[in-house]
Coordinates of C-alpha atoms (C1' of nucleotides) in Angstrom, one line a residue:
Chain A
X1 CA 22.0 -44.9 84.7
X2 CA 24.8 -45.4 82.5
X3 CA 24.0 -49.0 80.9
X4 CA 26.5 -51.6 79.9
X5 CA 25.7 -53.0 76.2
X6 CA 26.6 -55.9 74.2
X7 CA 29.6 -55.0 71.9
X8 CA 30.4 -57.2 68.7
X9 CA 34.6 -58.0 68.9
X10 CA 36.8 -55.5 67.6
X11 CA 38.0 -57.2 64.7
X12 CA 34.6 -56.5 63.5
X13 CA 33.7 -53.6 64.4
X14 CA 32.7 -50.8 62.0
X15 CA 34.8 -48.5 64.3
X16 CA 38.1 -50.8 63.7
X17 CA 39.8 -48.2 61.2
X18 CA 39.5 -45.5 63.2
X19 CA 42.6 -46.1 65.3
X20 CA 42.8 -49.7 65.5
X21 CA 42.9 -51.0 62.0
X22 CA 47.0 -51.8 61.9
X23 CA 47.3 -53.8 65.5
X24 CA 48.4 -57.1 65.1
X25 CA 45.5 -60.0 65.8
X26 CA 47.1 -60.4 69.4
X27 CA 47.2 -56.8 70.1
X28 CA 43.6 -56.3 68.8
X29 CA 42.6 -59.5 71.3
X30 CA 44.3 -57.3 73.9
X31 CA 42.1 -54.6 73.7
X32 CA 38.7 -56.6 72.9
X33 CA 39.1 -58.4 76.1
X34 CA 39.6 -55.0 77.7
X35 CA 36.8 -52.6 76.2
X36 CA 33.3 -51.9 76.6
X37 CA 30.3 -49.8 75.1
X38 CA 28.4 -47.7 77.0
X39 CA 25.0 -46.3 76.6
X40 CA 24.2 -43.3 78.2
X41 CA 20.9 -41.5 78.2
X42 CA 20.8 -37.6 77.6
X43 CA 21.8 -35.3 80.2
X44 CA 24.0 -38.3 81.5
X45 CA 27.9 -37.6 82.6
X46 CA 30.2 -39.7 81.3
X47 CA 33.2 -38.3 82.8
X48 CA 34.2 -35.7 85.6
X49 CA 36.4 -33.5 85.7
X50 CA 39.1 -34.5 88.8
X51 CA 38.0 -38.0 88.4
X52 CA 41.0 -41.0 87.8
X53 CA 41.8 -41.8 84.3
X54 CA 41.1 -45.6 84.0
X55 CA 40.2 -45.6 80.3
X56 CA 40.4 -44.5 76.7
X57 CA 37.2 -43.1 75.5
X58 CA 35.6 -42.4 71.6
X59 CA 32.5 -41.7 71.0
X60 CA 30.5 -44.2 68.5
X61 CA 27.2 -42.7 68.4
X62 CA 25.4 -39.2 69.7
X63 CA 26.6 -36.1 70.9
X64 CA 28.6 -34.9 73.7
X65 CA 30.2 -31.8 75.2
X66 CA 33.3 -31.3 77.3
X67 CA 33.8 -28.8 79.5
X68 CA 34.9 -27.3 82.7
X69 CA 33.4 -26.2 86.0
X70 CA 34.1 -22.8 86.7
X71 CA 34.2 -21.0 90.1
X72 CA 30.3 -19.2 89.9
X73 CA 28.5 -22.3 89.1
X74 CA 29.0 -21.2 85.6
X75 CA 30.6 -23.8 83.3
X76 CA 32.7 -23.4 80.5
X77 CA 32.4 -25.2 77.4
X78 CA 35.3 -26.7 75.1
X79 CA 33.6 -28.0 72.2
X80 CA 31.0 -30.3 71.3
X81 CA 32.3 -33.9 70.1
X82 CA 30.7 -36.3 67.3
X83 CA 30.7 -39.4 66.8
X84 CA 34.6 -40.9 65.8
X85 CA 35.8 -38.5 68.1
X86 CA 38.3 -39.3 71.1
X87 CA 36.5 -37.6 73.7
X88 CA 39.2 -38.2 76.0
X89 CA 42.2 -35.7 75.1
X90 CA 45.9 -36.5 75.1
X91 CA 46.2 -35.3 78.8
X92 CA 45.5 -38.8 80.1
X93 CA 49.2 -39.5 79.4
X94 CA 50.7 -36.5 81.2
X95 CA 47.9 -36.3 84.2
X96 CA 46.2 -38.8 86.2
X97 CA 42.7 -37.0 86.7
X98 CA 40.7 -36.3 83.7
X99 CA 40.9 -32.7 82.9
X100 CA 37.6 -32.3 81.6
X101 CA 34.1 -33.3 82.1
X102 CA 32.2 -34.9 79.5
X103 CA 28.4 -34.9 79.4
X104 CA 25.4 -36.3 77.0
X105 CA 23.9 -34.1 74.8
X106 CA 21.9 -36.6 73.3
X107 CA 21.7 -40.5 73.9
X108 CA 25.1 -41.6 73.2
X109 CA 27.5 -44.5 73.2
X110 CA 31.2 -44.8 74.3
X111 CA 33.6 -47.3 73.7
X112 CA 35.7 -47.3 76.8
X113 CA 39.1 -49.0 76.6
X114 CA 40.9 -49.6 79.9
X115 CA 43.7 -47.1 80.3
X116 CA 46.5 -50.2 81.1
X117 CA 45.6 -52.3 78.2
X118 CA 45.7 -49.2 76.2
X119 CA 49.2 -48.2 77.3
X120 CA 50.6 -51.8 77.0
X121 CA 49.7 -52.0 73.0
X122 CA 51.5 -48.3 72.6
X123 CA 54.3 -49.6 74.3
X124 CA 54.9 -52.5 72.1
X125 CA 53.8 -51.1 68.6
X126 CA 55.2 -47.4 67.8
X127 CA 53.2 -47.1 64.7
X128 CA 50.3 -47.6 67.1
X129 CA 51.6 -44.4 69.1
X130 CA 51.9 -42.5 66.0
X131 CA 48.4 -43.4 64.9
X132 CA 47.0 -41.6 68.3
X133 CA 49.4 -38.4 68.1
X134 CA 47.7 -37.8 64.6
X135 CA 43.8 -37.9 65.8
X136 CA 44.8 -36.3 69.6
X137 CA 46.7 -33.5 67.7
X138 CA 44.1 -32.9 65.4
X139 CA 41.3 -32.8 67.9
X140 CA 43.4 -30.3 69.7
X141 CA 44.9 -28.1 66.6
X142 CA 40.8 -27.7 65.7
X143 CA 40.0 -26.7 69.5
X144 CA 42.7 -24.2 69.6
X145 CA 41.6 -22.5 65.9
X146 CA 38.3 -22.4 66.9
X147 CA 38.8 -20.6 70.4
X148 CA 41.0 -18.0 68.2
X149 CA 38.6 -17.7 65.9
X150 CA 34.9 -17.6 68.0
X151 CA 37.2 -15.1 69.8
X152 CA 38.3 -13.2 67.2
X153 CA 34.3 -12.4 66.3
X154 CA 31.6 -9.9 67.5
X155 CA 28.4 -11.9 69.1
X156 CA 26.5 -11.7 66.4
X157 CA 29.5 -13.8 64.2
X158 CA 29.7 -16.0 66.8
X159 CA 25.8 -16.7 66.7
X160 CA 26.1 -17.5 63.2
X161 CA 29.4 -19.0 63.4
X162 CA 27.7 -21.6 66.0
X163 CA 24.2 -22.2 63.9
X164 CA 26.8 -23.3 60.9
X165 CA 28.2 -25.3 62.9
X166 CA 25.3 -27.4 64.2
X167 CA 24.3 -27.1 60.3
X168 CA 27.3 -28.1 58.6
X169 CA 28.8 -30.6 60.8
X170 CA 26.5 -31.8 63.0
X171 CA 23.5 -32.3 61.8
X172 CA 23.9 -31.6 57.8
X173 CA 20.7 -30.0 57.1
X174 CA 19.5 -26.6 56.9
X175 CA 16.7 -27.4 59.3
X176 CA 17.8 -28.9 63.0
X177 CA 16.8 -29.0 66.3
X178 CA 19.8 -27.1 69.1
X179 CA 20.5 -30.0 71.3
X180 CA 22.0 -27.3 73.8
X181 CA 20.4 -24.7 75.8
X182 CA 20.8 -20.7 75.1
X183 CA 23.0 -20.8 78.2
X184 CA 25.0 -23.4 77.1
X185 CA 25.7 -21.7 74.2
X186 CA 26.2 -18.9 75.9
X187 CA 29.0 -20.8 77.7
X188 CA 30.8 -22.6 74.3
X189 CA 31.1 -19.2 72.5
X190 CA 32.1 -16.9 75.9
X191 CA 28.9 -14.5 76.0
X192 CA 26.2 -13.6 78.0
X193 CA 22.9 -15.7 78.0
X194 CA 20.9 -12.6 77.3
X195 CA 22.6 -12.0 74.4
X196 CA 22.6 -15.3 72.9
X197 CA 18.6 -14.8 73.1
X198 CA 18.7 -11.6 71.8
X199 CA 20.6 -12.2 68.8
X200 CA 18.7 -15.2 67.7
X201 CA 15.8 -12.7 68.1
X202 CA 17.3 -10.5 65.7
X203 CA 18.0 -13.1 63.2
X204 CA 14.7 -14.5 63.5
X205 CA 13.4 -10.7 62.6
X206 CA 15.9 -10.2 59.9
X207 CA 14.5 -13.3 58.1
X208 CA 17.6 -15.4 58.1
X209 CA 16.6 -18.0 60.8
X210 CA 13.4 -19.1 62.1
X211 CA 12.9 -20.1 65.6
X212 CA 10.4 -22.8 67.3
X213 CA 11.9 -23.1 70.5
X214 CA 14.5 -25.2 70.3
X215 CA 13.7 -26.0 66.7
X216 CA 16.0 -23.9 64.1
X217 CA 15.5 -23.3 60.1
X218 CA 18.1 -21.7 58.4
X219 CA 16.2 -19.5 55.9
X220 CA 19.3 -17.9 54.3
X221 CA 22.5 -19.4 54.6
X222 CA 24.8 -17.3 52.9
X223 CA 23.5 -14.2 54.7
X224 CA 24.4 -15.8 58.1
X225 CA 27.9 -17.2 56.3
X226 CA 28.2 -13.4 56.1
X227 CA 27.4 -12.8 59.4
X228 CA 30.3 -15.0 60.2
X229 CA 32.5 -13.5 58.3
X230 CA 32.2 -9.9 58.6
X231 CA 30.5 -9.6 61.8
Chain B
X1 CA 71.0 -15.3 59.0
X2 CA 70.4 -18.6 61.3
X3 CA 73.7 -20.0 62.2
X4 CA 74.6 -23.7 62.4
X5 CA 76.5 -24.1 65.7
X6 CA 78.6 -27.1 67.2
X7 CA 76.7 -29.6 69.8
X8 CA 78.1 -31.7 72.0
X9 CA 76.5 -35.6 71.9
X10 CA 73.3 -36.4 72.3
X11 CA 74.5 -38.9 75.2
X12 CA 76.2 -35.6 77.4
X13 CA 73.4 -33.2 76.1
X14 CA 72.5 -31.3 79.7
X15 CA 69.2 -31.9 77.8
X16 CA 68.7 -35.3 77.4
X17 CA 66.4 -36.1 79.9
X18 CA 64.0 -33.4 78.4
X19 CA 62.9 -36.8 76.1
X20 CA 65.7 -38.6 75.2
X21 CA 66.6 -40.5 78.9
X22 CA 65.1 -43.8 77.7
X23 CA 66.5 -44.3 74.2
X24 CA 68.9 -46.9 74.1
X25 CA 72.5 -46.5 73.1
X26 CA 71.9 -47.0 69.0
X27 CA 68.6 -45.2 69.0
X28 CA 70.7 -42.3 70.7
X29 CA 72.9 -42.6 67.9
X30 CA 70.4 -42.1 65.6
X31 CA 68.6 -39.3 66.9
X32 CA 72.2 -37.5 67.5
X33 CA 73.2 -38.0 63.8
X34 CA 70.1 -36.0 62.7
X35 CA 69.7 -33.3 64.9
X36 CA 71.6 -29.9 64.6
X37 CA 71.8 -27.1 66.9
X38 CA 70.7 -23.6 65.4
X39 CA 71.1 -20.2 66.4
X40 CA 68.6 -17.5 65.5
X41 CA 69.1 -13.5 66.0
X42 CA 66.4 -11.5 67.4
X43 CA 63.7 -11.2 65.6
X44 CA 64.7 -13.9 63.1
X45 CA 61.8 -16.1 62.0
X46 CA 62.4 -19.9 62.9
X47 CA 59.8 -21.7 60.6
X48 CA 57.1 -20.5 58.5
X49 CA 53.4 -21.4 58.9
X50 CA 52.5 -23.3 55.5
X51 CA 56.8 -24.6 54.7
X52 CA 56.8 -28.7 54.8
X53 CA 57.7 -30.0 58.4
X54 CA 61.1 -31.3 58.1
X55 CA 62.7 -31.0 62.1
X56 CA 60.6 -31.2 65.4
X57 CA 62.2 -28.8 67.2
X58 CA 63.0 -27.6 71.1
X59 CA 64.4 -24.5 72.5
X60 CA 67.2 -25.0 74.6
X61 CA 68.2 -20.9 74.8
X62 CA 66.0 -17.8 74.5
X63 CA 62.4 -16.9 73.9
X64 CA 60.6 -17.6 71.0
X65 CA 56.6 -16.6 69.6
X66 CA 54.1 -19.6 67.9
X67 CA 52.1 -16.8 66.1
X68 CA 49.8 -17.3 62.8
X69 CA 49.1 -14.4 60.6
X70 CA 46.1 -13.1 60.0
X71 CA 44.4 -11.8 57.2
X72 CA 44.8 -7.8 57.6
X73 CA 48.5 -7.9 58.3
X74 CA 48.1 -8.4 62.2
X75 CA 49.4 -11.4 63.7
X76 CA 47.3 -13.8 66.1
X77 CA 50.2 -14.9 69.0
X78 CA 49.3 -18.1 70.2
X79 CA 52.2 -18.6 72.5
X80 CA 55.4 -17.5 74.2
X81 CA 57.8 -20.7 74.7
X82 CA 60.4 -20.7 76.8
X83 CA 63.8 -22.7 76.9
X84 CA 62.8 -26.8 77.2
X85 CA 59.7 -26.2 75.7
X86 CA 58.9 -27.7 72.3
X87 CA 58.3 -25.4 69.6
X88 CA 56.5 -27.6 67.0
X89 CA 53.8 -29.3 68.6
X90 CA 52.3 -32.6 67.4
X91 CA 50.3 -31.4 64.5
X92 CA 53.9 -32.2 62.6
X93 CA 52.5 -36.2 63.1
X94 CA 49.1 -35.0 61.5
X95 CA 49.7 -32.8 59.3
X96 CA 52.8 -32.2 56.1
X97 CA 53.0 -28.1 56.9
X98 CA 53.8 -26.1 60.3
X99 CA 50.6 -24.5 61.6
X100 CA 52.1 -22.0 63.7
X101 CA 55.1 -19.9 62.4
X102 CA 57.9 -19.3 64.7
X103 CA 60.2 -16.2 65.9
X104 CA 62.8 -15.3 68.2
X105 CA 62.0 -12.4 70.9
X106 CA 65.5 -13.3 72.3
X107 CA 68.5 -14.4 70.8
X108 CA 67.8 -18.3 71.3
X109 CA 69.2 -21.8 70.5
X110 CA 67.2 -24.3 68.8
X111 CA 68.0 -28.3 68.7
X112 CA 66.1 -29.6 65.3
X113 CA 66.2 -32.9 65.0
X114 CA 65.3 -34.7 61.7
X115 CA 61.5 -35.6 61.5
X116 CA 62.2 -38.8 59.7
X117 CA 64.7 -40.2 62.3
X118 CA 62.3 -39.2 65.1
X119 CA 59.5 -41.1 63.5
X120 CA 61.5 -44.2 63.2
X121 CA 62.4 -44.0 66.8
X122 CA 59.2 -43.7 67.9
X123 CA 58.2 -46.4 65.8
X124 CA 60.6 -48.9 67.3
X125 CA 59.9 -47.5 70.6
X126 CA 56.3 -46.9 72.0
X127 CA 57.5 -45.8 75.4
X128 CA 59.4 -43.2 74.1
X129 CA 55.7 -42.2 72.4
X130 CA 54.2 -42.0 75.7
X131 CA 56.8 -39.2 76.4
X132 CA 56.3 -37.4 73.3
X133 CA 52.8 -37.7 73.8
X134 CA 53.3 -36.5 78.1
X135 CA 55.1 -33.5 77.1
X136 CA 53.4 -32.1 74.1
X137 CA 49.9 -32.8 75.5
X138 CA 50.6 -30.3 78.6
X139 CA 51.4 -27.7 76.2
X140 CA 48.1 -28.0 74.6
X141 CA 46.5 -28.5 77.8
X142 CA 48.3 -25.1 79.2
X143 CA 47.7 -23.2 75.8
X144 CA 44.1 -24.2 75.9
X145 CA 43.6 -23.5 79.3
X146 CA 45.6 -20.1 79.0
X147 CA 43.3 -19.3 76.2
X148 CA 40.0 -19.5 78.3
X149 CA 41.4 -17.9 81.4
X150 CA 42.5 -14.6 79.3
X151 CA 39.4 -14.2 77.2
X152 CA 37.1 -14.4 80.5
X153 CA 39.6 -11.7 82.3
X154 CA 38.2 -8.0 81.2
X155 CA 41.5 -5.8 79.6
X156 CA 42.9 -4.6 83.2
X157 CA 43.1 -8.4 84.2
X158 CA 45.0 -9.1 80.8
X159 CA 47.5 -7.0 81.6
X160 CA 47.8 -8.1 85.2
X161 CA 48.1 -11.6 83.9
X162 CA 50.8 -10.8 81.2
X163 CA 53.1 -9.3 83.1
X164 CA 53.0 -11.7 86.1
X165 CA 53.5 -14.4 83.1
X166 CA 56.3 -12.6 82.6
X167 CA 57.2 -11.8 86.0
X168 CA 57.2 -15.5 87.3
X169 CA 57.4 -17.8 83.9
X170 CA 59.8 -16.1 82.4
X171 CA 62.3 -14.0 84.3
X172 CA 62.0 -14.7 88.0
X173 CA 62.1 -11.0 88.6
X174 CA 59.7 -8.2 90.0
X175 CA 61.5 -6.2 87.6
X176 CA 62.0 -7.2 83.7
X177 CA 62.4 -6.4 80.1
X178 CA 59.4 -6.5 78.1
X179 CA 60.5 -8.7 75.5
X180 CA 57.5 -7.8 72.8
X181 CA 56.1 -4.7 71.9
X182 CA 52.8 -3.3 73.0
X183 CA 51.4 -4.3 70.0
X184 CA 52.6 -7.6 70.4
X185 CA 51.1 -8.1 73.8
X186 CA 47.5 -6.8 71.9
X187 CA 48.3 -9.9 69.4
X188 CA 48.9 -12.3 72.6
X189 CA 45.4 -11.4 74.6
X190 CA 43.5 -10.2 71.9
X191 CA 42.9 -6.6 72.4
X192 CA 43.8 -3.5 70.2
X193 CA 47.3 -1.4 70.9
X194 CA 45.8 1.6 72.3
X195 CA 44.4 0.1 75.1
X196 CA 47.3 -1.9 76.0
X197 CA 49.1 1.2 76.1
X198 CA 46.2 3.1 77.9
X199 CA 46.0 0.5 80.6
X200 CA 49.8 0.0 81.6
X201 CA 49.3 4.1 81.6
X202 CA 46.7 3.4 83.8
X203 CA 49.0 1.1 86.2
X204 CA 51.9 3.5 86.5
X205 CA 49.1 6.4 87.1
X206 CA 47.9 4.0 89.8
X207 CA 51.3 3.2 91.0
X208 CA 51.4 -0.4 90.7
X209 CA 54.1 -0.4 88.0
X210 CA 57.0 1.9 86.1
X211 CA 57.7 2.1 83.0
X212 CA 60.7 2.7 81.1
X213 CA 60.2 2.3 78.1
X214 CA 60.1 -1.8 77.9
X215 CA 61.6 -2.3 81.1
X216 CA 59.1 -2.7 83.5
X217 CA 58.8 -2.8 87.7
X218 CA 56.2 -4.4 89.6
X219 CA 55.5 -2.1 92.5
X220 CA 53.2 -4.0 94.2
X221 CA 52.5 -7.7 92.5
X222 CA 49.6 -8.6 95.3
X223 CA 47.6 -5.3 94.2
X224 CA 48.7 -7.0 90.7
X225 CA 47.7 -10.6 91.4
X226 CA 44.3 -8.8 92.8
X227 CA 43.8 -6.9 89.4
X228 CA 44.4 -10.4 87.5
X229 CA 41.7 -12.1 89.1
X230 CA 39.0 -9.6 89.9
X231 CA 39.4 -7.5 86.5
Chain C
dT1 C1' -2.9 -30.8 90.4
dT2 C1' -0.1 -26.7 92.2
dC3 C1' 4.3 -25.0 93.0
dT4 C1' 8.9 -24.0 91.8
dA5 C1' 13.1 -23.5 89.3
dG6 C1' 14.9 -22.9 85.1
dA7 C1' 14.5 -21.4 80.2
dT8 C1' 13.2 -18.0 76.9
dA9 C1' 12.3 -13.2 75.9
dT10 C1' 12.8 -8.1 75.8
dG11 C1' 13.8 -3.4 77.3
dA12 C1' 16.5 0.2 79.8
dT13 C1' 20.8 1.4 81.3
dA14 C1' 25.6 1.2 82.6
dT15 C1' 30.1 -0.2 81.4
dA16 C1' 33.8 -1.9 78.6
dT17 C1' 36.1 -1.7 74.5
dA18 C1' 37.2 -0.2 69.8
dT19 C1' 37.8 3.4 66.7
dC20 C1' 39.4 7.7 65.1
dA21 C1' 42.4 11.5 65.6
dT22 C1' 46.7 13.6 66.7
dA23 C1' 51.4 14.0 68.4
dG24 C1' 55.9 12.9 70.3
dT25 C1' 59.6 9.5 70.2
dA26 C1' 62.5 6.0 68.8
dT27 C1' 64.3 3.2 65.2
dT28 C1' 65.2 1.7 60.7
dT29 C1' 66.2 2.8 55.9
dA30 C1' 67.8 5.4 52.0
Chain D
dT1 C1' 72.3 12.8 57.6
dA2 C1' 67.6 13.1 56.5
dA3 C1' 63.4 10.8 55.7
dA4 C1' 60.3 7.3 56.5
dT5 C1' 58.3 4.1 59.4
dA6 C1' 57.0 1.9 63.4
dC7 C1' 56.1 2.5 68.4
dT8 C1' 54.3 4.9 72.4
dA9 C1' 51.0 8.0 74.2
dT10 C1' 46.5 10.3 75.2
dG11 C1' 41.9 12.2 74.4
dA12 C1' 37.2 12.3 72.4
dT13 C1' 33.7 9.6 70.7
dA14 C1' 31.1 5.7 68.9
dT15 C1' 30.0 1.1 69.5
dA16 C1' 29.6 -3.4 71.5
dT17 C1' 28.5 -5.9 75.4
dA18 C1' 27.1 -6.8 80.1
dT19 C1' 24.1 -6.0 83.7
dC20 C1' 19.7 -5.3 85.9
dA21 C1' 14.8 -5.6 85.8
dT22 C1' 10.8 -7.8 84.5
dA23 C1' 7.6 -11.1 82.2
dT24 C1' 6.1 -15.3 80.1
dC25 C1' 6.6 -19.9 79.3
dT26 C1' 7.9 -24.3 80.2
dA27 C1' 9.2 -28.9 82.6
dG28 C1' 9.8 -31.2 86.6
dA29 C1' 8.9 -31.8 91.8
dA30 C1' 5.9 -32.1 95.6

DNA sequence: TTCTAGATATGATATATATCATAGTATTTA
DNA sequence: TAAATACTATGATATATATCATATCTAGAA
């Protein structure tokens, strides 16, 4: 069960700069009274696909994927979000149904700002507006480049491509656990689940990665950045 | 060369209600003294990935390409826009250079309005943000969405889909002028130019289409359709 | 606990796609 | 006008990827 939690007022909050930081104190009241965190547990949906759009959601902690159903029971997924991310995209001002679905990866927590409240501070502060094209275009300039450029690569780049991911901005460490399954990395980077497998396997025998189930250990880096880059 | 061309007034534009319905009478003003109307030629490059954003731009006339290029001299196409859609997208709030560089496939007619003047519009007026944001957020959503729907289709089904974009989107017509080269469409759904070529071959063989040369008729659009979806 | 469904793993094979080669045709450039 | 360059076209072949089959190993359900 999703589980409402205590939440400090915004003017305090840590998160404040992220979008919020230039609302007047009235404005910033306005939103306070009409936000809440959200804890939920791994495995959790936070939002689905179809669904009315009541609110305006970031994430604040953990990690979350959003992605589509697709016909054969076979989703598809858009990207993984972080924490400081705005998990809900920009369509929430063109459509009234949420366009995506958004599940936990790991135990996570969303601040949820109600949609009207939202709408009335945009309205009244421009600068405020501006403030949400910049993060909203940049979430979406960064899913567009990397569709074009997962695309662009043979599997075995886009294995590698993926692992550097998790590494690099995720988790920054050489050493980390997947917090998805093979299939659902089969579904981010458009392959089959077989070959995901596989091609871990082969990394694992080439000596770049090792593999304890879900457990992954980068043993050489700048052979796998190769990887990436050349195939 | 690009050619400056006489506009009417923002206030009896047949485009105004593209974005500008809800200005007021002075912010009207404002956006009308900054904007110009341009006219490109064919094959006449509209703004260059990497050049400082300046205008944000619409197409009232023609057909234009959002395209970035690539390392080894080969173009990725990441759109085809038509007349009232918006040629720079929002990364112009995020970012200080054009992500996508732009050229006309048809002679075409662009209004650029100053970015500057925009931005204090918006500033003053959130609503008007919420439209910005309405409009430029289905054209991520529908290039996103494009993006994942052609790289699950297998090459037949990218052609299908291509030319009944054309066929409905753009010209209304079972029978049209391809307005990019074969080498082009490879660019647009990522696949080389042989089998582009090989596979329209393949449709004329298989009586679904003719060719002449660019101009192309659909012979049978529901074996078409059929091809699109099933492969 | 046992049973079952899903996840991981690997091999054999079929299929889809890219690459290489070559040639005719159209279009631009000198 | 000729020469050069890009575009269209097609075949042969190599390569990449999906599919099918099977097995083991989990984690959760009964």
């Amino acid at each position: 069960m999703p589980e409402l939690i205590a939440s400090s007022h915004c003017k305090t909050c840590s998160y404040k700069n992220l979008l919020f930081g230039n609302l007047s104190p009235e404005e910033l009241n306005l939103v306070n009274r009409n936000k809440k965190e959200i804890m939920f547990k791994k495995g959790e949906i936070i939002s689905r696909e179809g669904k009315d759009i009541t609110s305006f959601l970031y994430l604040k902690e953990g990690l979350v994927k959003l992605y589509t159903q697709s016909q054969d029971n076979r989703d598809q997924i858009i990207s993984i979000a972080k924490p400081r991310d705005f998990i809900s995209l920009l369509s929430m001002f063109s459509l009234s149904t949420y366009k995506y679905s958004i599940s936990a990866l790991e135990d996570s927590v969303v601040c949820s700002v109600n949609m009207d409240a939202l709408r009335e501070v945009i309205s009244k502060n421009g600068d405020f507006a501006i403030e949400i094209m910049k993060k909203m275009s940049k979430m979406y300039d960064d899913i567009i480049e990397t569709r074009f450029e997962i695309n662009r690569k043979h599997l075995r780049g886009r294995i590698a491509y993926i692992l550097i991911f998790f590494s690099t901005h995720i988790y920054q460490s050489d050493e980390f656990e997947l917090p998805i399954s093979r299939r659902e990395i089969a579904e981010l980077i458009q392959m089959t689940t077989e070959n995901v497998i596989r091609i871990l396997s082969e990394f694992r025998k080439d000596k770049i990665i090792t593999i304890d189930g879900k457990r992954i250990k980068m043993l050489n880096p700048d052979r796998l950045e190769n990887v990436c880059k050349l195939g």
